[in-house]
């Protein structure tokens, strides 16, 4: 990834390359050069220099996204390098900023923003060791508690206790780091480093613990809330959450699978759903909503109509939507603002083709990401799909895995996709003709990999050639069989796997007990 560097940046690289010299010389460096030296150190993975730069940071704020993003001296954005060496040096440097500075009264740092770090699949840092969101949560919590212990044990300058730095972070809490994070949040008022949770994700956590920690995390600051895997939140719990806690700044909400199930609704459940819709309506900043794998048949209007701000992102994949739901979406004020839409798991061509294309035409001027996985899109629907996508000139991402399309239909579609000027990422299915005759869709996990791999590679090569001949090397086309990369799942997959095995074991034990009682 070659990018032009200014002479200033090349000089900064030369300066930090000799770590011992750089560390000794920091005292004589002009304050306005610290950001330049920080980015150069990060690029070269000079952990010791990064530590000392942060320990002696002379400015009022320290914003990782801005420091590593595109700058005049070096335009390459390094914020997608969640480099373990660099991030650990950064956070320990922050702890030592509080502890080791000779004159605390000169300290100006007030805000540290760690939220700009992007967790991506391919890491370009040389060490290849990443520090994901979960590990950053763990380390910051640990360092805050260490800092408090140090302040209690040693004779500190009285001014040290005057230091107050807001550390903005996206917390990621699971059963494994729960106790540590709770302790850090409980002692926040005594610690010079104040954890400010801007986004909160929870996986593999008992409901009682989730309710406790979300209150500790200060919901008034929260912009993004993700309750994802193995948090058994159902509709009644969601109502309690919204009735007891206010989220005035919340912009993005992700709910776990099966939060809603209208198939077993009572009159009480209907009132509950209405109340939840009204509570979401009070969240005036809410523009992103994900509630996949819930059963919401006929209830989308009840949930979404109270919203006062149009949604920019909506994920209702596998939610069993009916014609009335799709008609509401197509005619609602949300349609003209949708930048990302996921309707996977719905039989669009058979159930509501015309109303879906109406929705697509309404959102076409802003739509950036469209996901239509397992939607029963067949060869006979390709021309209609091309017609629907033609106005979507801002589309950057199109995912349509799991649809029964032949290699011929895919080539036809790819020829059209080359014409979408902003397109960057395409996820396409294994062609139907690569699978054995008689395969049924949606394909189960056991059969997913049982296709002619040689034939698939040949087709994938032809599809990439279509892109190449149209000068669209900028488009990445792939077939991630088991879904797109999820950094959070990747980082905690061992814990997730252990949790699933434990749940399976408990279910088996209950089943065995029931059988024994019956016999």
Short mmCIF file of C-alpha atoms in Angstrom, two decimals:
data_model
loop_
_atom_site.label_atom_id
_atom_site.label_comp_id
_atom_site.label_asym_id
_atom_site.label_seq_id
_atom_site.Cartn_x
_atom_site.Cartn_y
_atom_site.Cartn_z
CA UNK A 1 0.00 0.00 0.00
CA UNK A 2 2.41 2.67 -1.24
CA UNK A 3 1.41 6.24 -0.41
CA UNK A 4 3.33 9.49 -0.89
CA UNK A 5 5.06 10.83 2.22
CA UNK A 6 6.05 14.44 2.82
CA UNK A 7 9.63 15.33 3.77
CA UNK A 8 8.35 16.08 7.26
CA UNK A 9 6.97 12.55 7.57
CA UNK A 10 10.16 10.97 6.20
CA UNK A 11 12.11 13.00 8.79
CA UNK A 12 9.72 11.86 11.52
CA UNK A 13 10.28 8.22 10.49
CA UNK A 14 14.06 8.72 10.64
CA UNK A 15 13.74 10.34 14.09
CA UNK A 16 11.66 7.50 15.64
CA UNK A 17 13.65 4.71 13.93
CA UNK A 18 16.33 5.03 16.59
CA UNK A 19 14.13 4.38 19.63
CA UNK A 20 16.81 5.17 22.22
CA UNK A 21 17.69 8.51 20.59
CA UNK A 22 14.03 9.45 20.08
CA UNK A 23 13.09 8.74 23.70
CA UNK A 24 15.98 10.84 25.01
CA UNK A 25 15.19 13.73 22.66
CA UNK A 26 11.42 14.06 23.27
CA UNK A 27 11.93 16.86 25.82
CA UNK A 28 13.17 19.16 23.06
CA UNK A 29 10.43 18.37 20.51
CA UNK A 30 7.87 21.09 19.65
CA UNK A 31 4.40 20.20 20.90
CA UNK A 32 2.80 20.44 17.45
CA UNK A 33 5.10 17.67 16.15
CA UNK A 34 3.81 15.02 18.59
CA UNK A 35 0.92 13.92 16.28
CA UNK A 36 3.33 13.56 13.33
CA UNK A 37 5.79 11.49 15.41
CA UNK A 38 2.95 9.37 16.77
CA UNK A 39 1.73 8.36 13.29
CA UNK A 40 5.31 7.66 12.12
CA UNK A 41 5.92 5.49 15.24
CA UNK A 42 2.64 3.64 14.67
CA UNK A 43 3.53 2.92 11.03
CA UNK A 44 6.93 1.55 12.04
CA UNK A 45 5.52 -0.20 15.15
CA UNK A 46 7.96 1.52 17.53
CA UNK A 47 6.18 0.53 20.75
CA UNK A 48 8.68 2.17 23.15
CA UNK A 49 8.50 5.49 21.31
CA UNK A 50 4.67 5.34 21.21
CA UNK A 51 4.64 4.76 24.97
CA UNK A 52 6.87 7.77 25.65
CA UNK A 53 4.98 10.04 23.26
CA UNK A 54 1.70 9.28 25.05
CA UNK A 55 3.33 9.49 28.50
CA UNK A 56 4.49 13.02 27.65
CA UNK A 57 1.51 14.08 25.49
CA UNK A 58 1.43 17.90 25.57
CA UNK A 59 -1.94 18.53 23.89
CA UNK A 60 -5.52 18.77 25.19
CA UNK A 61 -6.86 15.81 23.24
CA UNK A 62 -5.61 12.49 21.91
CA UNK A 63 -7.89 11.16 19.17
CA UNK A 64 -6.75 7.83 17.66
CA UNK A 65 -9.00 8.12 14.60
CA UNK A 66 -7.66 11.57 13.69
CA UNK A 67 -4.03 10.79 14.56
CA UNK A 68 -3.97 7.63 12.42
CA UNK A 69 -6.34 8.84 9.70
CA UNK A 70 -5.50 10.70 6.49
CA UNK A 71 -3.10 13.57 7.23
CA UNK A 72 -1.35 16.16 5.05
CA UNK A 73 2.06 14.55 5.63
CA UNK A 74 0.98 10.96 5.02
CA UNK A 75 -2.41 10.26 3.46
CA UNK A 76 -2.66 6.55 4.24
CA UNK A 77 -5.25 5.78 6.89
CA UNK A 78 -3.69 3.53 9.57
CA UNK A 79 -6.80 3.33 11.78
CA UNK A 80 -7.53 -0.19 10.44
CA UNK A 81 -4.32 -1.45 12.08
CA UNK A 82 -5.43 -2.70 15.47
CA UNK A 83 -1.78 -3.53 16.15
CA UNK A 84 -1.26 -5.20 19.53
CA UNK A 85 2.25 -3.76 20.07
CA UNK A 86 1.16 -0.21 19.27
CA UNK A 87 -2.13 -0.25 21.20
CA UNK A 88 -0.65 -1.79 24.33
CA UNK A 89 2.16 0.82 24.27
CA UNK A 90 -0.44 3.52 23.82
CA UNK A 91 -2.58 2.44 26.80
CA UNK A 92 0.35 1.81 29.16
CA UNK A 93 1.71 5.22 28.12
CA UNK A 94 -1.62 6.72 29.14
CA UNK A 95 -1.42 5.09 32.58
CA UNK A 96 2.15 6.39 33.01
CA UNK A 97 1.09 9.86 31.88
CA UNK A 98 -0.87 10.03 35.14
CA UNK A 99 1.79 8.39 37.31
CA UNK A 100 5.18 9.57 36.12
CA UNK A 101 4.97 13.14 34.93
CA UNK A 102 7.30 15.38 36.92
CA UNK A 103 4.87 18.30 37.05
CA UNK A 104 1.20 17.29 37.08
CA UNK A 105 0.07 20.93 37.02
CA UNK A 106 1.40 21.25 33.45
CA UNK A 107 -0.79 18.45 32.18
CA UNK A 108 -3.31 19.53 29.59
CA UNK A 109 -4.76 16.21 28.36
CA UNK A 110 -8.54 16.09 28.90
CA UNK A 111 -9.94 13.65 26.31
CA UNK A 112 -8.60 10.40 24.86
CA UNK A 113 -10.73 8.95 22.06
CA UNK A 114 -10.04 5.28 21.25
CA UNK A 115 -13.23 4.78 19.20
CA UNK A 116 -11.61 5.43 15.81
CA UNK A 117 -9.80 2.06 15.68
CA UNK A 118 -11.31 -0.23 13.02
CA UNK A 119 -11.24 -4.00 13.45
CA UNK A 120 -10.77 -5.55 10.00
CA UNK A 121 -10.06 -9.04 8.66
CA UNK A 122 -6.70 -8.36 6.97
CA UNK A 123 -4.07 -6.70 9.16
CA UNK A 124 -1.23 -4.82 7.52
CA UNK A 125 0.88 -4.36 10.65
CA UNK A 126 4.15 -6.33 10.58
CA UNK A 127 3.65 -8.09 13.92
CA UNK A 128 0.31 -9.52 12.63
CA UNK A 129 -0.92 -9.58 16.25
CA UNK A 130 -4.10 -7.66 16.76
CA UNK A 131 -5.76 -6.21 19.83
CA UNK A 132 -9.49 -6.39 19.17
CA UNK A 133 -12.31 -4.57 20.89
CA UNK A 134 -12.68 -7.19 23.65
CA UNK A 135 -8.93 -7.11 24.45
CA UNK A 136 -8.92 -3.28 24.46
CA UNK A 137 -11.83 -3.33 26.93
CA UNK A 138 -9.93 -5.83 29.08
CA UNK A 139 -6.63 -3.92 29.04
CA UNK A 140 -8.10 -0.47 29.73
CA UNK A 141 -10.12 -1.86 32.68
CA UNK A 142 -7.03 -3.61 34.04
CA UNK A 143 -4.88 -0.46 33.70
CA UNK A 144 -7.49 1.71 35.45
CA UNK A 145 -7.51 -0.68 38.43
CA UNK A 146 -3.69 -0.88 38.42
CA UNK A 147 -3.53 2.91 38.38
CA UNK A 148 -5.82 3.16 41.41
CA UNK A 149 -3.73 0.57 43.27
CA UNK A 150 -0.52 2.53 42.50
CA UNK A 151 -2.05 5.80 43.66
CA UNK A 152 -3.09 4.20 46.96
CA UNK A 153 0.29 2.56 47.60
CA UNK A 154 2.73 5.33 46.68
CA UNK A 155 3.31 8.89 47.80
CA UNK A 156 1.91 10.84 44.87
CA UNK A 157 2.05 14.51 44.15
CA UNK A 158 -1.31 15.94 45.38
CA UNK A 159 -1.85 17.32 41.88
CA UNK A 160 -2.07 13.79 40.48
CA UNK A 161 -5.53 13.42 42.04
CA UNK A 162 -6.63 16.57 40.21
CA UNK A 163 -6.07 14.86 36.84
CA UNK A 164 -9.29 13.87 35.08
CA UNK A 165 -9.14 12.40 31.57
CA UNK A 166 -12.22 11.12 29.73
CA UNK A 167 -11.30 7.95 27.82
CA UNK A 168 -13.87 7.33 25.08
CA UNK A 169 -14.06 3.64 24.17
CA UNK A 170 -16.31 1.03 22.54
CA UNK A 171 -16.74 -1.56 25.32
CA UNK A 172 -17.16 -5.26 24.53
CA UNK A 173 -18.23 -7.34 27.52
CA UNK A 174 -18.64 -11.11 27.83
CA UNK A 175 -18.79 -13.47 30.82
CA UNK A 176 -14.99 -13.75 30.75
CA UNK A 177 -14.15 -10.07 31.27
CA UNK A 178 -17.36 -9.03 33.06
CA UNK A 179 -16.01 -8.87 36.65
CA UNK A 180 -12.96 -6.84 35.65
CA UNK A 181 -14.98 -4.28 33.67
CA UNK A 182 -17.57 -3.99 36.48
CA UNK A 183 -14.81 -3.22 39.00
CA UNK A 184 -13.31 -0.57 36.71
CA UNK A 185 -16.71 1.08 36.15
CA UNK A 186 -17.59 0.97 39.86
CA UNK A 187 -14.35 2.79 40.74
CA UNK A 188 -14.52 5.23 37.83
CA UNK A 189 -15.17 8.27 40.05
CA UNK A 190 -11.86 7.70 41.94
CA UNK A 191 -9.71 7.03 38.89
CA UNK A 192 -8.00 9.85 36.91
CA UNK A 193 -8.78 7.87 33.74
CA UNK A 194 -12.57 8.00 33.33
CA UNK A 195 -13.95 5.21 31.12
CA UNK A 196 -16.62 6.80 28.90
CA UNK A 197 -18.55 4.11 27.05
CA UNK A 198 -19.67 5.40 23.64
CA UNK A 199 -20.63 2.00 22.23
CA UNK A 200 -21.44 -1.19 24.15
CA UNK A 201 -21.51 -4.76 22.84
CA UNK A 202 -22.52 -7.74 24.92
CA UNK A 203 -22.15 -11.44 24.05
CA UNK A 204 -22.33 -14.60 26.21
CA UNK A 205 -23.69 -12.81 29.25
CA UNK A 206 -26.45 -13.66 31.74
CA UNK A 207 -29.36 -11.23 31.48
CA UNK A 208 -29.04 -10.09 35.12
CA UNK A 209 -25.39 -9.19 34.56
CA UNK A 210 -26.22 -7.33 31.35
CA UNK A 211 -28.82 -5.18 33.15
CA UNK A 212 -26.33 -4.40 35.93
CA UNK A 213 -23.39 -3.44 33.72
CA UNK A 214 -25.40 -1.39 31.22
CA UNK A 215 -26.48 0.91 34.07
CA UNK A 216 -22.87 1.22 35.26
CA UNK A 217 -21.72 2.10 31.73
CA UNK A 218 -23.72 5.37 31.83
CA UNK A 219 -26.44 4.95 29.17
CA UNK A 220 -26.75 8.73 28.81
CA UNK A 221 -23.49 8.72 26.78
CA UNK A 222 -24.24 5.61 24.71
CA UNK A 223 -24.48 6.02 20.93
CA UNK A 224 -24.45 2.35 19.96
CA UNK A 225 -25.86 -0.69 21.78
CA UNK A 226 -25.32 -4.23 20.47
CA UNK A 227 -26.84 -7.18 22.33
CA UNK A 228 -25.81 -10.03 20.07
CA UNK A 229 -25.00 -13.69 20.82
CA UNK A 230 -26.21 -15.69 23.81
CA UNK A 231 -27.87 -12.88 25.75
CA UNK A 232 -31.37 -14.23 26.28
CA UNK A 233 -33.20 -10.96 25.86
CA UNK A 234 -36.88 -11.38 24.99
CA UNK A 235 -39.56 -8.79 24.41
CA UNK A 236 -40.58 -8.46 28.07
CA UNK A 237 -36.95 -7.84 29.06
CA UNK A 238 -36.57 -5.25 26.30
CA UNK A 239 -39.63 -3.42 27.64
CA UNK A 240 -38.13 -3.41 31.14
CA UNK A 241 -34.82 -2.13 29.72
CA UNK A 242 -36.50 0.75 27.86
CA UNK A 243 -38.82 1.60 30.78
CA UNK A 244 -36.02 1.71 33.34
CA UNK A 245 -33.15 3.23 31.33
CA UNK A 246 -33.07 6.23 28.99
CA UNK A 247 -30.77 6.32 25.98
CA UNK A 248 -30.95 9.96 24.81
CA UNK A 249 -27.99 9.76 22.39
CA UNK A 250 -28.54 6.22 21.06
CA UNK A 251 -28.08 6.12 17.28
CA UNK A 252 -27.68 2.39 16.66
CA UNK A 253 -29.46 -0.60 18.24
CA UNK A 254 -28.83 -4.32 17.57
CA UNK A 255 -31.09 -6.86 19.25
CA UNK A 256 -30.38 -10.61 19.60
CA UNK A 257 -32.12 -13.32 17.60
CA UNK A 258 -35.64 -14.22 18.73
CA UNK A 259 -36.21 -11.02 20.74
CA UNK A 260 -39.68 -10.92 19.17
CA UNK A 261 -41.96 -13.82 18.26
CA UNK A 262 -45.42 -12.67 17.17
CA UNK A 263 -46.62 -16.25 16.58
CA UNK A 264 -47.31 -16.65 20.29
CA UNK A 265 -48.62 -13.13 20.92
CA UNK A 266 -51.29 -12.35 23.50
CA UNK A 267 -53.12 -9.04 24.07
CA UNK A 268 -50.47 -8.24 26.72
CA UNK A 269 -47.71 -8.86 24.18
CA UNK A 270 -49.40 -6.47 21.72
CA UNK A 271 -49.44 -3.73 24.40
CA UNK A 272 -45.81 -4.51 25.17
CA UNK A 273 -44.84 -4.17 21.51
CA UNK A 274 -46.69 -0.83 21.26
CA UNK A 275 -44.84 0.41 24.35
CA UNK A 276 -41.45 -0.67 22.93
CA UNK A 277 -42.25 1.17 19.68
CA UNK A 278 -43.14 4.32 21.64
CA UNK A 279 -39.97 4.10 23.71
CA UNK A 280 -37.89 3.79 20.52
CA UNK A 281 -39.77 6.84 19.25
CA UNK A 282 -38.36 8.79 22.21
CA UNK A 283 -34.82 7.95 21.02
CA UNK A 284 -34.65 10.92 18.67
CA UNK A 285 -31.12 10.08 17.45
CA UNK A 286 -31.89 6.45 16.49
CA UNK A 287 -31.05 5.86 12.80
CA UNK A 288 -29.75 2.24 12.77
CA UNK A 289 -31.82 -0.78 13.79
CA UNK A 290 -30.97 -4.47 13.54
CA UNK A 291 -33.42 -7.14 14.72
CA UNK A 292 -32.63 -10.19 12.60
CA UNK A 293 -34.05 -13.67 13.24
CA UNK A 294 -37.07 -12.36 15.14
CA UNK A 295 -40.59 -13.23 13.96
CA UNK A 296 -42.22 -9.87 13.21
CA UNK A 297 -44.96 -10.85 10.72
CA UNK A 298 -47.44 -7.98 10.35
CA UNK A 299 -45.90 -5.88 13.16
CA UNK A 300 -43.22 -3.75 11.45
CA UNK A 301 -45.50 -0.70 11.29
CA UNK A 302 -46.32 -0.94 14.99
CA UNK A 303 -42.61 -0.97 15.85
CA UNK A 304 -41.30 1.59 13.39
CA UNK A 305 -44.09 4.14 12.90
CA UNK A 306 -43.46 5.90 16.26
CA UNK A 307 -39.86 6.71 15.19
CA UNK A 308 -39.45 10.44 14.63
CA UNK A 309 -36.09 10.19 12.85
CA UNK A 310 -35.82 8.25 9.56
CA UNK A 311 -33.74 5.08 9.71
CA UNK A 312 -30.53 4.99 7.65
CA UNK A 313 -29.80 1.31 8.38
CA UNK A 314 -32.36 -1.47 8.78
CA UNK A 315 -31.66 -5.18 9.21
CA UNK A 316 -34.82 -7.30 9.27
CA UNK A 317 -33.21 -10.45 7.85
CA UNK A 318 -35.12 -13.69 8.54
CA UNK A 319 -37.97 -11.83 10.27
CA UNK A 320 -40.85 -13.50 8.34
CA UNK A 321 -42.14 -10.21 6.94
CA UNK A 322 -45.42 -10.31 5.01
CA UNK A 323 -46.80 -8.13 2.21
CA UNK A 324 -48.21 -5.56 4.68
CA UNK A 325 -44.77 -5.18 6.32
CA UNK A 326 -43.05 -4.65 2.98
CA UNK A 327 -45.76 -2.22 1.86
CA UNK A 328 -45.28 -0.19 5.05
CA UNK A 329 -41.50 -0.07 4.52
CA UNK A 330 -41.86 0.96 0.86
CA UNK A 331 -44.29 3.78 1.68
CA UNK A 332 -42.78 4.95 4.99
CA UNK A 333 -40.58 8.02 5.37
CA UNK A 334 -37.70 5.65 6.18
CA UNK A 335 -37.55 4.40 2.56
CA UNK A 336 -36.01 7.60 1.16
CA UNK A 337 -33.22 7.59 3.75
CA UNK A 338 -32.13 3.92 3.85
CA UNK A 339 -28.37 3.68 3.20
CA UNK A 340 -28.10 0.04 4.32
CA UNK A 341 -30.83 -2.59 4.01
CA UNK A 342 -30.82 -6.32 4.81
CA UNK A 343 -33.87 -8.34 3.74
CA UNK A 344 -32.17 -11.75 3.71
CA UNK A 345 -34.26 -14.86 4.29
CA UNK A 346 -37.39 -13.56 2.54
CA UNK A 347 -38.77 -15.09 -0.65
CA UNK A 348 -38.88 -11.71 -2.41
CA UNK A 349 -39.66 -12.84 -6.03
CA UNK A 350 -42.68 -14.93 -4.97
CA UNK A 351 -44.11 -12.89 -2.08
CA UNK A 352 -43.78 -9.20 -2.94
CA UNK A 353 -41.68 -8.46 -6.05
CA UNK A 354 -43.38 -5.19 -7.07
CA UNK A 355 -43.50 -3.70 -3.57
CA UNK A 356 -39.83 -4.62 -2.98
CA UNK A 357 -38.82 -2.78 -6.18
CA UNK A 358 -40.89 0.20 -5.04
CA UNK A 359 -38.85 0.21 -1.79
CA UNK A 360 -35.65 -0.08 -3.81
CA UNK A 361 -36.58 2.83 -6.08
CA UNK A 362 -37.41 5.05 -3.07
CA UNK A 363 -34.06 4.34 -1.41
CA UNK A 364 -32.01 4.26 -4.65
CA UNK A 365 -30.61 7.80 -4.33
CA UNK A 366 -28.91 7.01 -0.98
CA UNK A 367 -28.58 3.20 -0.79
CA UNK A 368 -24.97 2.12 -0.15
CA UNK A 369 -25.36 -1.47 1.08
CA UNK A 370 -27.93 -4.11 0.06
CA UNK A 371 -28.06 -7.67 1.40
CA UNK A 372 -30.41 -10.21 -0.18
CA UNK A 373 -29.08 -13.58 1.00
CA UNK A 374 -31.29 -16.71 0.76
CA UNK A 375 -34.05 -14.77 -1.04
CA UNK A 376 -34.85 -17.42 -3.70
CA UNK A 377 -33.59 -15.15 -6.51
CA UNK A 378 -33.37 -17.41 -9.59
CA UNK A 379 -32.19 -17.05 -13.18
CA UNK A 380 -35.66 -15.92 -14.31
CA UNK A 381 -35.49 -12.95 -11.89
CA UNK A 382 -32.10 -11.57 -13.00
CA UNK A 383 -33.43 -9.04 -15.55
CA UNK A 384 -35.94 -7.76 -13.02
CA UNK A 385 -33.17 -7.47 -10.39
CA UNK A 386 -30.95 -5.52 -12.81
CA UNK A 387 -33.84 -3.17 -13.53
CA UNK A 388 -34.36 -2.62 -9.79
CA UNK A 389 -30.65 -2.02 -9.09
CA UNK A 390 -30.04 0.31 -12.06
CA UNK A 391 -31.05 3.53 -10.21
CA UNK A 392 -28.88 2.57 -7.18
CA UNK A 393 -25.85 4.51 -8.42
CA UNK A 394 -24.41 4.98 -4.91
CA UNK A 395 -24.38 1.25 -4.10
CA UNK A 396 -21.02 0.23 -2.61
CA UNK A 397 -21.85 -3.25 -1.35
CA UNK A 398 -24.14 -5.99 -2.68
CA UNK A 399 -24.41 -9.36 -0.93
CA UNK A 400 -26.59 -12.12 -2.35
CA UNK A 401 -25.20 -15.43 -1.07
CA UNK A 402 -27.44 -18.51 -0.94
CA UNK A 403 -29.55 -17.74 -4.03
CA UNK A 404 -30.09 -20.51 -6.66
CA UNK A 405 -28.36 -18.76 -9.57
CA UNK A 406 -26.51 -20.46 -12.43
CA UNK A 407 -23.03 -19.43 -13.54
CA UNK A 408 -24.62 -18.00 -16.74
CA UNK A 409 -26.97 -15.76 -14.71
CA UNK A 410 -24.07 -14.63 -12.50
CA UNK A 411 -22.04 -13.58 -15.55
CA UNK A 412 -25.01 -11.60 -16.86
CA UNK A 413 -25.43 -9.90 -13.46
CA UNK A 414 -21.70 -9.13 -13.10
CA UNK A 415 -21.68 -7.45 -16.53
CA UNK A 416 -24.33 -5.08 -15.17
CA UNK A 417 -22.63 -4.62 -11.76
CA UNK A 418 -19.58 -3.19 -13.55
CA UNK A 419 -21.77 -0.18 -14.40
CA UNK A 420 -22.40 0.78 -10.75
CA UNK A 421 -19.69 3.44 -10.26
CA UNK A 422 -19.37 3.30 -6.45
CA UNK A 423 -19.46 -0.52 -6.07
CA UNK A 424 -16.58 -1.91 -3.98
CA UNK A 425 -17.70 -5.25 -2.53
CA UNK A 426 -19.77 -8.12 -3.95
CA UNK A 427 -20.58 -11.39 -2.16
CA UNK A 428 -22.00 -13.89 -4.66
CA UNK A 429 -23.27 -17.47 -4.23
CA UNK A 430 -21.65 -20.69 -5.39
CA UNK A 431 -23.39 -21.23 -8.77
CA UNK A 432 -26.25 -23.71 -8.68
CA UNK A 433 -24.62 -25.78 -11.44
CA UNK A 434 -21.60 -26.40 -9.17
CA UNK A 435 -23.83 -28.38 -6.77
CA UNK A 436 -25.21 -31.90 -7.41
CA UNK A 437 -28.49 -32.02 -9.40
CA UNK A 438 -31.50 -31.89 -7.10
CA UNK A 439 -29.94 -29.71 -4.38
CA UNK A 440 -32.65 -27.84 -2.46
CA UNK A 441 -32.47 -24.22 -1.27
CA UNK A 442 -31.81 -22.83 1.28
CA UNK A 443 -28.84 -25.20 1.44
CA UNK A 444 -28.21 -26.71 4.88
CA UNK A 445 -24.78 -26.36 6.52
CA UNK A 446 -23.94 -30.05 5.92
CA UNK A 447 -24.33 -29.67 2.13
CA UNK A 448 -22.90 -26.16 1.81
CA UNK A 449 -19.34 -27.30 1.00
CA UNK A 450 -20.35 -30.25 -1.19
CA UNK A 451 -19.90 -28.57 -4.56
CA UNK A 452 -17.50 -28.94 -7.48
CA UNK A 453 -14.67 -26.69 -6.21
CA UNK A 454 -12.76 -26.83 -9.49
CA UNK A 455 -15.80 -25.67 -11.45
CA UNK A 456 -16.47 -22.92 -8.89
CA UNK A 457 -12.87 -21.63 -9.20
CA UNK A 458 -13.26 -21.55 -12.98
CA UNK A 459 -16.52 -19.54 -12.74
CA UNK A 460 -15.06 -17.17 -10.12
CA UNK A 461 -12.12 -16.56 -12.48
CA UNK A 462 -14.52 -15.70 -15.33
CA UNK A 463 -16.47 -13.32 -13.07
CA UNK A 464 -13.27 -11.55 -12.04
CA UNK A 465 -12.28 -11.34 -15.70
CA UNK A 466 -15.56 -9.52 -16.42
CA UNK A 467 -14.61 -6.98 -13.73
CA UNK A 468 -11.06 -6.73 -15.05
CA UNK A 469 -12.14 -6.13 -18.67
CA UNK A 470 -14.44 -3.34 -17.47
CA UNK A 471 -11.50 -1.74 -15.56
CA UNK A 472 -13.18 -2.54 -12.24
CA UNK A 473 -10.20 -3.97 -10.33
CA UNK A 474 -11.48 -1.84 -7.43
CA UNK A 475 -14.37 -4.29 -6.90
CA UNK A 476 -13.73 -7.20 -4.51
CA UNK A 477 -15.85 -10.26 -5.34
CA UNK A 478 -15.94 -13.24 -2.97
CA UNK A 479 -18.01 -16.13 -1.65
CA UNK A 480 -17.66 -16.30 2.17
CA UNK A 481 -19.61 -19.55 2.60
CA UNK A 482 -20.34 -19.08 6.27
CA UNK A 483 -21.10 -15.36 6.15
CA UNK A 484 -19.10 -12.14 6.28
CA UNK A 485 -16.21 -11.54 8.65
CA UNK A 486 -17.26 -10.48 12.16
CA UNK A 487 -14.30 -9.15 14.16
CA UNK A 488 -16.13 -9.52 17.50
CA UNK A 489 -17.05 -13.18 16.88
CA UNK A 490 -13.55 -13.90 15.59
CA UNK A 491 -12.00 -12.48 18.76
CA UNK A 492 -14.25 -14.36 21.19
CA UNK A 493 -15.01 -17.55 19.21
CA UNK A 494 -13.44 -19.83 21.85
CA UNK A 495 -15.73 -18.43 24.53
CA UNK A 496 -18.70 -18.52 22.16
CA UNK A 497 -17.99 -22.17 21.31
CA UNK A 498 -17.65 -23.13 24.98
CA UNK A 499 -20.93 -21.37 25.75
CA UNK A 500 -22.76 -23.22 22.95
CA UNK A 501 -21.39 -26.60 24.13
CA UNK A 502 -22.49 -25.79 27.70
CA UNK A 503 -26.00 -24.80 26.47
CA UNK A 504 -26.23 -28.00 24.40
CA UNK A 505 -25.14 -30.10 27.41
CA UNK A 506 -27.75 -28.43 29.67
CA UNK A 507 -30.48 -29.05 27.06
CA UNK A 508 -29.46 -32.74 26.80
CA UNK A 509 -29.50 -33.10 30.60
CA UNK A 510 -33.02 -31.59 30.80
CA UNK A 511 -34.16 -33.89 27.98
CA UNK A 512 -32.68 -36.96 29.74
CA UNK A 513 -34.33 -35.96 33.04
CA UNK A 514 -37.70 -35.62 31.27
CA UNK A 515 -37.28 -39.05 29.64
CA UNK A 516 -36.39 -40.63 33.00
CA UNK A 517 -39.51 -39.11 34.59
CA UNK A 518 -41.67 -40.42 31.76
CA UNK A 519 -40.27 -43.96 32.12
#
